[in-house]
PDB file of C-alpha atoms in Angstrom:
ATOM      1  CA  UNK A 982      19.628  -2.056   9.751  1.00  0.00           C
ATOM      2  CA  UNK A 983      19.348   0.588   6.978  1.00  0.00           C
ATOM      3  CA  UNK A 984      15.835   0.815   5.077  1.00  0.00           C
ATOM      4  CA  UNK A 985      14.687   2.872   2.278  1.00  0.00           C
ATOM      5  CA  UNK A 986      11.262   3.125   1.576  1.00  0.00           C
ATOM      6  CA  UNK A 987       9.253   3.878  -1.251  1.00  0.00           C
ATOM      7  CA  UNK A 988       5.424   4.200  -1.625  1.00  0.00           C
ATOM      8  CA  UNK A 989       3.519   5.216  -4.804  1.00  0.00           C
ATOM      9  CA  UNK A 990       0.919   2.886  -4.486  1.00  0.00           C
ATOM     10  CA  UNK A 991      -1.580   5.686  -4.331  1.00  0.00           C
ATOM     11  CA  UNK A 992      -2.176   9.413  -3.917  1.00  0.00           C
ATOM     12  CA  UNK A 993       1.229  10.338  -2.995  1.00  0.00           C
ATOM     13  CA  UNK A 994       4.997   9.674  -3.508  1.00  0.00           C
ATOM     14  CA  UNK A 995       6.946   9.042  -0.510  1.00  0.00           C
ATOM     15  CA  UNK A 996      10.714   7.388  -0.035  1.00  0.00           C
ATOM     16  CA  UNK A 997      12.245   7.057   3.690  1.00  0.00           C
ATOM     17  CA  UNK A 998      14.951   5.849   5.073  1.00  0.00           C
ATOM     18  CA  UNK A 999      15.398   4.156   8.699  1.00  0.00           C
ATOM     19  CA  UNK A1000      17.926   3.210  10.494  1.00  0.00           C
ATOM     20  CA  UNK A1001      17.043   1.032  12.790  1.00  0.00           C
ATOM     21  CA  UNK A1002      19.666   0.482  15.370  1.00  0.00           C
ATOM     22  CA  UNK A1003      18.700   4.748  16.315  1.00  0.00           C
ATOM     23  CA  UNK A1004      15.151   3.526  15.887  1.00  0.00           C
ATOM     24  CA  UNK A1005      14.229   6.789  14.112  1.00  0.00           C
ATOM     25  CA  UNK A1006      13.522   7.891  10.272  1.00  0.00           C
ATOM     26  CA  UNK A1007      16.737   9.870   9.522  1.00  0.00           C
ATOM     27  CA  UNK A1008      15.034  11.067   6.338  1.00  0.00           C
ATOM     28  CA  UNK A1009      11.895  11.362   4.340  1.00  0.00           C
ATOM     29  CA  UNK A1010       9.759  13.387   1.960  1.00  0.00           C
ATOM     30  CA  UNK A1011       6.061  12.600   1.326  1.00  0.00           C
ATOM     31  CA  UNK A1012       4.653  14.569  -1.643  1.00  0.00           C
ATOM     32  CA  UNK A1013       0.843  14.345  -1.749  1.00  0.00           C
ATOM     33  CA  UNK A1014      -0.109  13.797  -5.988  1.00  0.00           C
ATOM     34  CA  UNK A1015      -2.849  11.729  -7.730  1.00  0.00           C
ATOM     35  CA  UNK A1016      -0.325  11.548 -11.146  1.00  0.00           C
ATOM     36  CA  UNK A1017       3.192  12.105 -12.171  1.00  0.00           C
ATOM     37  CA  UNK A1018       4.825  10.156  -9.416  1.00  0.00           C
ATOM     38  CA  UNK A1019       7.179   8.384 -12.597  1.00  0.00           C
ATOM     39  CA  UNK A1020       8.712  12.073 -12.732  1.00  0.00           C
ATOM     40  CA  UNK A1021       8.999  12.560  -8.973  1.00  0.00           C
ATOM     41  CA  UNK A1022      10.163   9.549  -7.448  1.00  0.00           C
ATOM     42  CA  UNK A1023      13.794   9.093  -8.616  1.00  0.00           C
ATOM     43  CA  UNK A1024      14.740  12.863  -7.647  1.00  0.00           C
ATOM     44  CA  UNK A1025      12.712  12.658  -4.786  1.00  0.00           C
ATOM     45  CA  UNK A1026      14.646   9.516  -3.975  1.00  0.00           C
ATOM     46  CA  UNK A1027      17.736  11.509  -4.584  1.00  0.00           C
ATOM     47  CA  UNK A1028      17.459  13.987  -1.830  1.00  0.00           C
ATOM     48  CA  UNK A1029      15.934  11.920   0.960  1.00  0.00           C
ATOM     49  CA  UNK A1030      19.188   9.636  -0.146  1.00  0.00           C
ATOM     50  CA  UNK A1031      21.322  13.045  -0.030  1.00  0.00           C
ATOM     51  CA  UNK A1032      19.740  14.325   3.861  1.00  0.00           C
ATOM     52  CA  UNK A1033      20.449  11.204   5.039  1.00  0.00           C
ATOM     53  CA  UNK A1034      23.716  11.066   4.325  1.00  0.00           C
ATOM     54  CA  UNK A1035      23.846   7.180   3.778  1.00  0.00           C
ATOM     55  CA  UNK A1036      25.451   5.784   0.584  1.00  0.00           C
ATOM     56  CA  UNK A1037      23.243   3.132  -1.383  1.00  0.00           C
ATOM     57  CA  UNK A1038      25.570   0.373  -1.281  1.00  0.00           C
ATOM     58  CA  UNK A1039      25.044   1.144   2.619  1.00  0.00           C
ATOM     59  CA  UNK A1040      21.361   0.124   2.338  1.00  0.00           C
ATOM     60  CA  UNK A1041      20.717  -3.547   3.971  1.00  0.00           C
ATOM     61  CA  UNK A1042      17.699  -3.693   2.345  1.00  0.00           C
ATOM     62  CA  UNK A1043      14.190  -1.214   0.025  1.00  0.00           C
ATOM     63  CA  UNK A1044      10.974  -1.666   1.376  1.00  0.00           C
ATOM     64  CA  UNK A1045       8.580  -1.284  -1.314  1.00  0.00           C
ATOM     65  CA  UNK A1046       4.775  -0.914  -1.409  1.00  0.00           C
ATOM     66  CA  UNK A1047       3.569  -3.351  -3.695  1.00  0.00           C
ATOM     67  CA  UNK A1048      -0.648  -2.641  -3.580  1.00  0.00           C
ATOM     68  CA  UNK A1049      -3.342  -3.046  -4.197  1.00  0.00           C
ATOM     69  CA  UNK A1050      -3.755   0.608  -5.689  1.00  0.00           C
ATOM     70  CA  UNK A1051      -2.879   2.446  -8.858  1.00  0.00           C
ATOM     71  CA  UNK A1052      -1.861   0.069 -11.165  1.00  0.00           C
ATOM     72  CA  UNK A1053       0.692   2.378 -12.999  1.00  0.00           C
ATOM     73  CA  UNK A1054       2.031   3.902  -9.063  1.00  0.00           C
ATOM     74  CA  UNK A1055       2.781   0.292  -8.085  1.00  0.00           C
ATOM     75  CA  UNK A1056       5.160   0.196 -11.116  1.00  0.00           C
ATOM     76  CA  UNK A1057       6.479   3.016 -10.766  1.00  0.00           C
ATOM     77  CA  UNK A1058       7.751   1.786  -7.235  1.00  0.00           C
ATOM     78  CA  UNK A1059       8.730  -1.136  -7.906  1.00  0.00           C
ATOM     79  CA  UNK A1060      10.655  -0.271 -10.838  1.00  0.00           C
ATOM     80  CA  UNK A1061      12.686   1.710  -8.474  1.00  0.00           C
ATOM     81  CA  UNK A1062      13.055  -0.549  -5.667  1.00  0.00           C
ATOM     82  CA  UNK A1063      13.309  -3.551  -7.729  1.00  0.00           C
ATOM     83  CA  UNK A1064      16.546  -1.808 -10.095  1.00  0.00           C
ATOM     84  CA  UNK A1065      17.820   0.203  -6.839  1.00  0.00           C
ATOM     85  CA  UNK A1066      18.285  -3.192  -5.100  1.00  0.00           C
ATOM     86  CA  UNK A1067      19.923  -4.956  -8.366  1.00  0.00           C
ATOM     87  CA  UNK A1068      22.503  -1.691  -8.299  1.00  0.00           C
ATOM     88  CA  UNK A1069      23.363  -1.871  -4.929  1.00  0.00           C
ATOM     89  CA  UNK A1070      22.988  -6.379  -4.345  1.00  0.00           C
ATOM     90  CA  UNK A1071      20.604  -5.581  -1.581  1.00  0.00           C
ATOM     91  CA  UNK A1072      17.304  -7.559  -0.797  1.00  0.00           C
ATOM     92  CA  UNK A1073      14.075  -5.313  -2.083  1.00  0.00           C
ATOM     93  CA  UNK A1074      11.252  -6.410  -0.413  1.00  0.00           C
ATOM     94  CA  UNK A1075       7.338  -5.766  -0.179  1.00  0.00           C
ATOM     95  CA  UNK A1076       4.389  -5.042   1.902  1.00  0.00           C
ATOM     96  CA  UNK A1077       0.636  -4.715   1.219  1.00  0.00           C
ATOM     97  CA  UNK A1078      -1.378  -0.827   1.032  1.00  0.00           C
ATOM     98  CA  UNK A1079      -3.392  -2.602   3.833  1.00  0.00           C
ATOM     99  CA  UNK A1080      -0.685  -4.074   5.926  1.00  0.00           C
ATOM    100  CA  UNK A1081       0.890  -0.568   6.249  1.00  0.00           C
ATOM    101  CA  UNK A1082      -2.460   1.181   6.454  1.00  0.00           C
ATOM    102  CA  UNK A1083      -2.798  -1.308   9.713  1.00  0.00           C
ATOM    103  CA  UNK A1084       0.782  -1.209  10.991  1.00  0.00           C
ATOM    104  CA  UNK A1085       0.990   1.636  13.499  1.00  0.00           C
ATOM    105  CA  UNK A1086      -2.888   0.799  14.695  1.00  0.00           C
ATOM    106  CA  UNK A1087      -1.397  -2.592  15.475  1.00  0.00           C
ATOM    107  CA  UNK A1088       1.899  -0.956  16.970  1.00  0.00           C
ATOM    108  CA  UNK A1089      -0.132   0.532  19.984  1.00  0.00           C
ATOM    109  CA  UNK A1090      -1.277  -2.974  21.111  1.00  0.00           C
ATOM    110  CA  UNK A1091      -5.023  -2.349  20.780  1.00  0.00           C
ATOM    111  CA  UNK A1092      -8.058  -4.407  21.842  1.00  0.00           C
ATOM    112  CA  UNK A1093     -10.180  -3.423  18.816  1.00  0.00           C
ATOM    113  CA  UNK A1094      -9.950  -5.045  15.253  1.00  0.00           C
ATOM    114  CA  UNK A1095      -8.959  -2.667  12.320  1.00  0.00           C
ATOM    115  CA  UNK A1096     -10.703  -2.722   8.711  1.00  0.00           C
ATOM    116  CA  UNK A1097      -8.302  -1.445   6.661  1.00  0.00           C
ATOM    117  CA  UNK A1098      -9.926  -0.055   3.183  1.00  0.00           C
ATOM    118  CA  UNK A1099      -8.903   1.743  -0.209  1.00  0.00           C
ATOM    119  CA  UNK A1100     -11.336   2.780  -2.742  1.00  0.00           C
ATOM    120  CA  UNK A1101     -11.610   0.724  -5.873  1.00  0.00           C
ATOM    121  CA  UNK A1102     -13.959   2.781  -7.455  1.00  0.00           C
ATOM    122  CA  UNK A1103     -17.281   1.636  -8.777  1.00  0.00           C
ATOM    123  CA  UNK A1104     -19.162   0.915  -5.200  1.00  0.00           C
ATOM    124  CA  UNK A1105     -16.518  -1.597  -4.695  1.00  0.00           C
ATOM    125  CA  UNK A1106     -13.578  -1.259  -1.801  1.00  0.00           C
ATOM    126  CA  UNK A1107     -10.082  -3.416  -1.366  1.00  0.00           C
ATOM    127  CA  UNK A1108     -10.036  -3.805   2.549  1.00  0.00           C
ATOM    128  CA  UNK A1109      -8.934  -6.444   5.096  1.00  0.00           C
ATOM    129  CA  UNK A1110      -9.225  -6.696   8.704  1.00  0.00           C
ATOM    130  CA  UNK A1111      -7.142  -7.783  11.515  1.00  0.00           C
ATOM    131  CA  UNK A1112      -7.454  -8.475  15.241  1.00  0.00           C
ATOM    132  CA  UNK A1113      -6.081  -5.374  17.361  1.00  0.00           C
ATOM    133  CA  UNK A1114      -2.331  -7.877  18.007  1.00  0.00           C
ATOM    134  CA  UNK A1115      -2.086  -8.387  13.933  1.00  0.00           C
ATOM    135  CA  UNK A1116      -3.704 -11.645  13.444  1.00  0.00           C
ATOM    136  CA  UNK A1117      -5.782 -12.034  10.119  1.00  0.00           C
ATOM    137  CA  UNK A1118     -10.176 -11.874  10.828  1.00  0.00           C
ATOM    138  CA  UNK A1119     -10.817 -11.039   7.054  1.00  0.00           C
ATOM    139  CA  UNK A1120      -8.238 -11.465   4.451  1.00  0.00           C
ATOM    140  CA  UNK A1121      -7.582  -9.075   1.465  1.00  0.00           C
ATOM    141  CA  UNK A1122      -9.795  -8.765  -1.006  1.00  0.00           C
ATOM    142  CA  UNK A1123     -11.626  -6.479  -3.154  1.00  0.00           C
ATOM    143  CA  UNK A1124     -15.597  -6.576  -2.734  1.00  0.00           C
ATOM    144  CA  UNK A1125     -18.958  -4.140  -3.306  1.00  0.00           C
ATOM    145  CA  UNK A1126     -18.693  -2.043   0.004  1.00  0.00           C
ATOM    146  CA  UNK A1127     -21.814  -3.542   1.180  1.00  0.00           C
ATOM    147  CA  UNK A1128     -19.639  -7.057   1.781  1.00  0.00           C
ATOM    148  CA  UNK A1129     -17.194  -4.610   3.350  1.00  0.00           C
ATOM    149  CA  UNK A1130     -19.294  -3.206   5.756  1.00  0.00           C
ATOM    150  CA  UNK A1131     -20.262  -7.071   6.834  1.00  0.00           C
ATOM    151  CA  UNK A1132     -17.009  -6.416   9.489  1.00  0.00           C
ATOM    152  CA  UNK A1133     -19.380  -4.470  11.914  1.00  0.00           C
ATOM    153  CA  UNK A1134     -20.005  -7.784  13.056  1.00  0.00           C
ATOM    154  CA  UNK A1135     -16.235  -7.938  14.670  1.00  0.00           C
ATOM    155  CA  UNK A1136     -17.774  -4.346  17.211  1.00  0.00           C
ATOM    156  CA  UNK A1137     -16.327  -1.824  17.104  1.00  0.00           C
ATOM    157  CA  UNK A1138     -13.470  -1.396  14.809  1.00  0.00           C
ATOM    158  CA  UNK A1139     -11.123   1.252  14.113  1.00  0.00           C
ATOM    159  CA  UNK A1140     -11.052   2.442   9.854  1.00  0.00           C
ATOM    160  CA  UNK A1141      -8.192   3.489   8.309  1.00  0.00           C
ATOM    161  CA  UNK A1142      -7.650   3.744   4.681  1.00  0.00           C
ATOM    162  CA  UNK A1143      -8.485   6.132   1.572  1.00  0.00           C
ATOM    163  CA  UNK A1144     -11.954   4.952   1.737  1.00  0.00           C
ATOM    164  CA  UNK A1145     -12.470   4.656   5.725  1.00  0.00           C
ATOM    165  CA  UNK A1146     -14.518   7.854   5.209  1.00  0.00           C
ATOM    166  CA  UNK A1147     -16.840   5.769   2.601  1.00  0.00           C
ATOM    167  CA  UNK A1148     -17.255   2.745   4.829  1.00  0.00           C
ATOM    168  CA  UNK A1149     -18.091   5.045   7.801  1.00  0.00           C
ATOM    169  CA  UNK A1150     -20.801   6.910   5.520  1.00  0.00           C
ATOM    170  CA  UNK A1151     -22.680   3.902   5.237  1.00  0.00           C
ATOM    171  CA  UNK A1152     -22.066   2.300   8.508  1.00  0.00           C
ATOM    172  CA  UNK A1153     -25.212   0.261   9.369  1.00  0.00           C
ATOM    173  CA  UNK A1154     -27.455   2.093  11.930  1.00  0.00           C
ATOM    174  CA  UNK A1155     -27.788  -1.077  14.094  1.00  0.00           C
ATOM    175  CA  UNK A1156     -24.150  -1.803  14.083  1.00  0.00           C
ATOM    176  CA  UNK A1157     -21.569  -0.875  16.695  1.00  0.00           C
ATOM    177  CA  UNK A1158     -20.134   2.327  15.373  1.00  0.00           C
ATOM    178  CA  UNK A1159     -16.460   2.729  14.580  1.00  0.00           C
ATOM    179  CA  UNK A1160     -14.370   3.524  17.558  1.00  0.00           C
ATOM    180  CA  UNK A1161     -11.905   5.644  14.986  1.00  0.00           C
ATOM    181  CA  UNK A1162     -12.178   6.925  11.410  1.00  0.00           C
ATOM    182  CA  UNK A1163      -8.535   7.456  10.012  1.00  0.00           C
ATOM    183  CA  UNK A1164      -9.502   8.588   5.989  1.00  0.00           C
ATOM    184  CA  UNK A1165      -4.958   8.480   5.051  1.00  0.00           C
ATOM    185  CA  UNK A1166      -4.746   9.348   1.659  1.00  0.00           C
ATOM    186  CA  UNK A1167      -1.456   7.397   1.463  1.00  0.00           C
ATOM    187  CA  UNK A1168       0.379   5.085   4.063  1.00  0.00           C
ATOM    188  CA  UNK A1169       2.623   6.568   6.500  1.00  0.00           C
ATOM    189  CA  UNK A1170       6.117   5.797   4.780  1.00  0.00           C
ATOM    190  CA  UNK A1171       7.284   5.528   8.352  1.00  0.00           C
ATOM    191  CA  UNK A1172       6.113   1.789   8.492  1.00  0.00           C
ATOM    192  CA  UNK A1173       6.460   1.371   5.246  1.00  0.00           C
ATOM    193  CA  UNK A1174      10.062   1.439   6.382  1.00  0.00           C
ATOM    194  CA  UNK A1175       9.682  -0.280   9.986  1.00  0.00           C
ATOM    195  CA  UNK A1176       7.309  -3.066   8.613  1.00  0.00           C
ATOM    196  CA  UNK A1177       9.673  -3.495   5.837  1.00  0.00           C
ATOM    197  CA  UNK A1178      12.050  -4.208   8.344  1.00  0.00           C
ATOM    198  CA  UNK A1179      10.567  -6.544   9.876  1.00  0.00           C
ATOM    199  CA  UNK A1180       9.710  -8.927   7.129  1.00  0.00           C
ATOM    200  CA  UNK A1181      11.883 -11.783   6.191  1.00  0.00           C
ATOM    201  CA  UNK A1182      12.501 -11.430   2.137  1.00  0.00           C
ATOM    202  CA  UNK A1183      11.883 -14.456   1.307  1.00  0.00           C
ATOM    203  CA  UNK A1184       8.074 -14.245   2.758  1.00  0.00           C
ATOM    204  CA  UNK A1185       7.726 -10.388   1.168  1.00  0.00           C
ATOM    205  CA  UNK A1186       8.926 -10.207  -2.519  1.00  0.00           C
ATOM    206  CA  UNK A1187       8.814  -7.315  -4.619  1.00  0.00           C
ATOM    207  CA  UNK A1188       6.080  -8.159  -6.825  1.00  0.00           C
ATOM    208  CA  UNK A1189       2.539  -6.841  -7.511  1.00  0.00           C
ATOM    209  CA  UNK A1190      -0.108  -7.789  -4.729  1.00  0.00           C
ATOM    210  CA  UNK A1191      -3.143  -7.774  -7.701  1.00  0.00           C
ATOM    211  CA  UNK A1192      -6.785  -8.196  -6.332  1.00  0.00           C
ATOM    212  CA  UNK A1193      -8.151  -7.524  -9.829  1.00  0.00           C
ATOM    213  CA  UNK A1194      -7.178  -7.301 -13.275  1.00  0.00           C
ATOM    214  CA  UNK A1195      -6.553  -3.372 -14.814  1.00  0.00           C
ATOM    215  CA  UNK A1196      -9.441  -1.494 -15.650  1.00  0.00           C
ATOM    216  CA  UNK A1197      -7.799  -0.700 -18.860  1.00  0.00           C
ATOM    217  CA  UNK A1198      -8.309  -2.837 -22.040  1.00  0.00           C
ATOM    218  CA  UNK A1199      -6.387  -2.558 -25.124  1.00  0.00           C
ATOM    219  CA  UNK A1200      -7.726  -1.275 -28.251  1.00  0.00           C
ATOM    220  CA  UNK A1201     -10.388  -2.971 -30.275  1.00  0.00           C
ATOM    221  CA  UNK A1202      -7.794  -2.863 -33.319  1.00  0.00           C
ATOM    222  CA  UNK A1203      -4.715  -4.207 -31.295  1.00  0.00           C
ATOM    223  CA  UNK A1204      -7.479  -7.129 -30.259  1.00  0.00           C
ATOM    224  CA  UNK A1205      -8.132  -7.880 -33.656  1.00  0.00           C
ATOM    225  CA  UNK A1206      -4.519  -8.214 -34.827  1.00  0.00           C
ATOM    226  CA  UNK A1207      -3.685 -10.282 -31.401  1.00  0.00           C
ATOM    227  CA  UNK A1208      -6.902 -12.864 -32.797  1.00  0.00           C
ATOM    228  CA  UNK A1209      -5.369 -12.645 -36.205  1.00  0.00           C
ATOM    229  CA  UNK A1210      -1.696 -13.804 -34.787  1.00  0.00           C
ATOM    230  CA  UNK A1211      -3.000 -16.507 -33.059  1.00  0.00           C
ATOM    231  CA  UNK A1212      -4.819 -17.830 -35.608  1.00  0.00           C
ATOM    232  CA  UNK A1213      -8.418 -17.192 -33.683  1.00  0.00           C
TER     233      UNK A1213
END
């Protein structure tokens, strides 16, 4: 099977693609950025398409990203995936920030639960966690880190995430301490690619995975004129 992956769910833009009948990555390019991944991801696309050497109509299916994180990276991507897969009439499917945060953790068959985490900002953290073999313990949400740090009560767990740093900070004294602190800016597009192979597409559409609305509100104006068109 032949996967390109995409993730701009956060502070990077990334595309693979696998092949997984070598059971290697036959090309990537990871770009750490905070912004502008609308301008980089279609060229970037481009030449990890172009080192591979693998047409798009070749693809069996795009693995996409599909949050929680930026709200305006998580369109980006699945703009892409979403039209790539309508160009070539491949499948586009998606995976959770979290799920691939947890995916290579989970790959080396572990005993210890993992608490994956990304910062929402304001004293607040999206995480999840899962057993060391995968199975759900806690599942996603977004909550004040103090709820987050509850999860000590599972021992001692192994953080990965943009805000596994935070969490670790404020570990409570009495708790077991973490057994591993991975602080990934961005998940590795690696399984991004191998988890997205793995999913069955009708279980992992390409759509937003939302824990909270957008921090952004329209304008007061553009409010007033929405009351005044519906009559309110």
């Amino acid at each position: 099977m032949l996967i390109l992956a995409i993730d701009t769910a956060l502070d990077a833009c990334s595309a693979a693609v696998l092949d997984t009948s070598a059971g290697n990555t036959i090309a990537l390019e990871s770009q750490p950025m905070q912004r502008g991944h609308a301008e980089a991801l279609m060229p970037l696309i481009a030449r990890v398409m172009k080192q591979s050497g693998v047409a798009f109509a070749a693809l069996d299916r795009i693995a996409v990203t599909t949050g929680p994180g930026s709200f305006t990276g998580l369109r980006v991507g699945l703009s892409a995936a979403r039209g790539i897969a309508l160009a070539a009439d491949k499948p586009a499917v998606g995976l959770t920030t979290l799920a691939a945060y947890a995916a290579p953790i989970v790959a080396e068959n572990g005993a210890r639960p993992i608490l994956s985490a990304i910062d929402a900002r304001h004293d607040h953290v999206y995480f999840q966690v899962v057993g060391g073999d995968g199975s759900p313990l806690v599942k996603p949400k977004v909550a004040p880190i103090a709820e987050a740090l509850d999860a000590a009560q599972f021992g001692a767990l192994h953080l990965v995430g943009n805000a596994a740093k935070i969490l670790a900070e404020r570990w409570p004294a009495e708790a077991t301490p973490p057994v591993q602190v991975d602080p990934q800016a961005a998940p590795d597009i690696n399984w991004v690619a191998w988890v997205g192979a793995a999913v069955t597409p009708e279980n992992a559409p390409a759509r937003p995975f939302y824990l909270r609305a957008p921090d952004a509100k329209p304008p007061k104006d553009q409010l007033q004129t929405s009351a005044q068109l519906s009559g309110t």
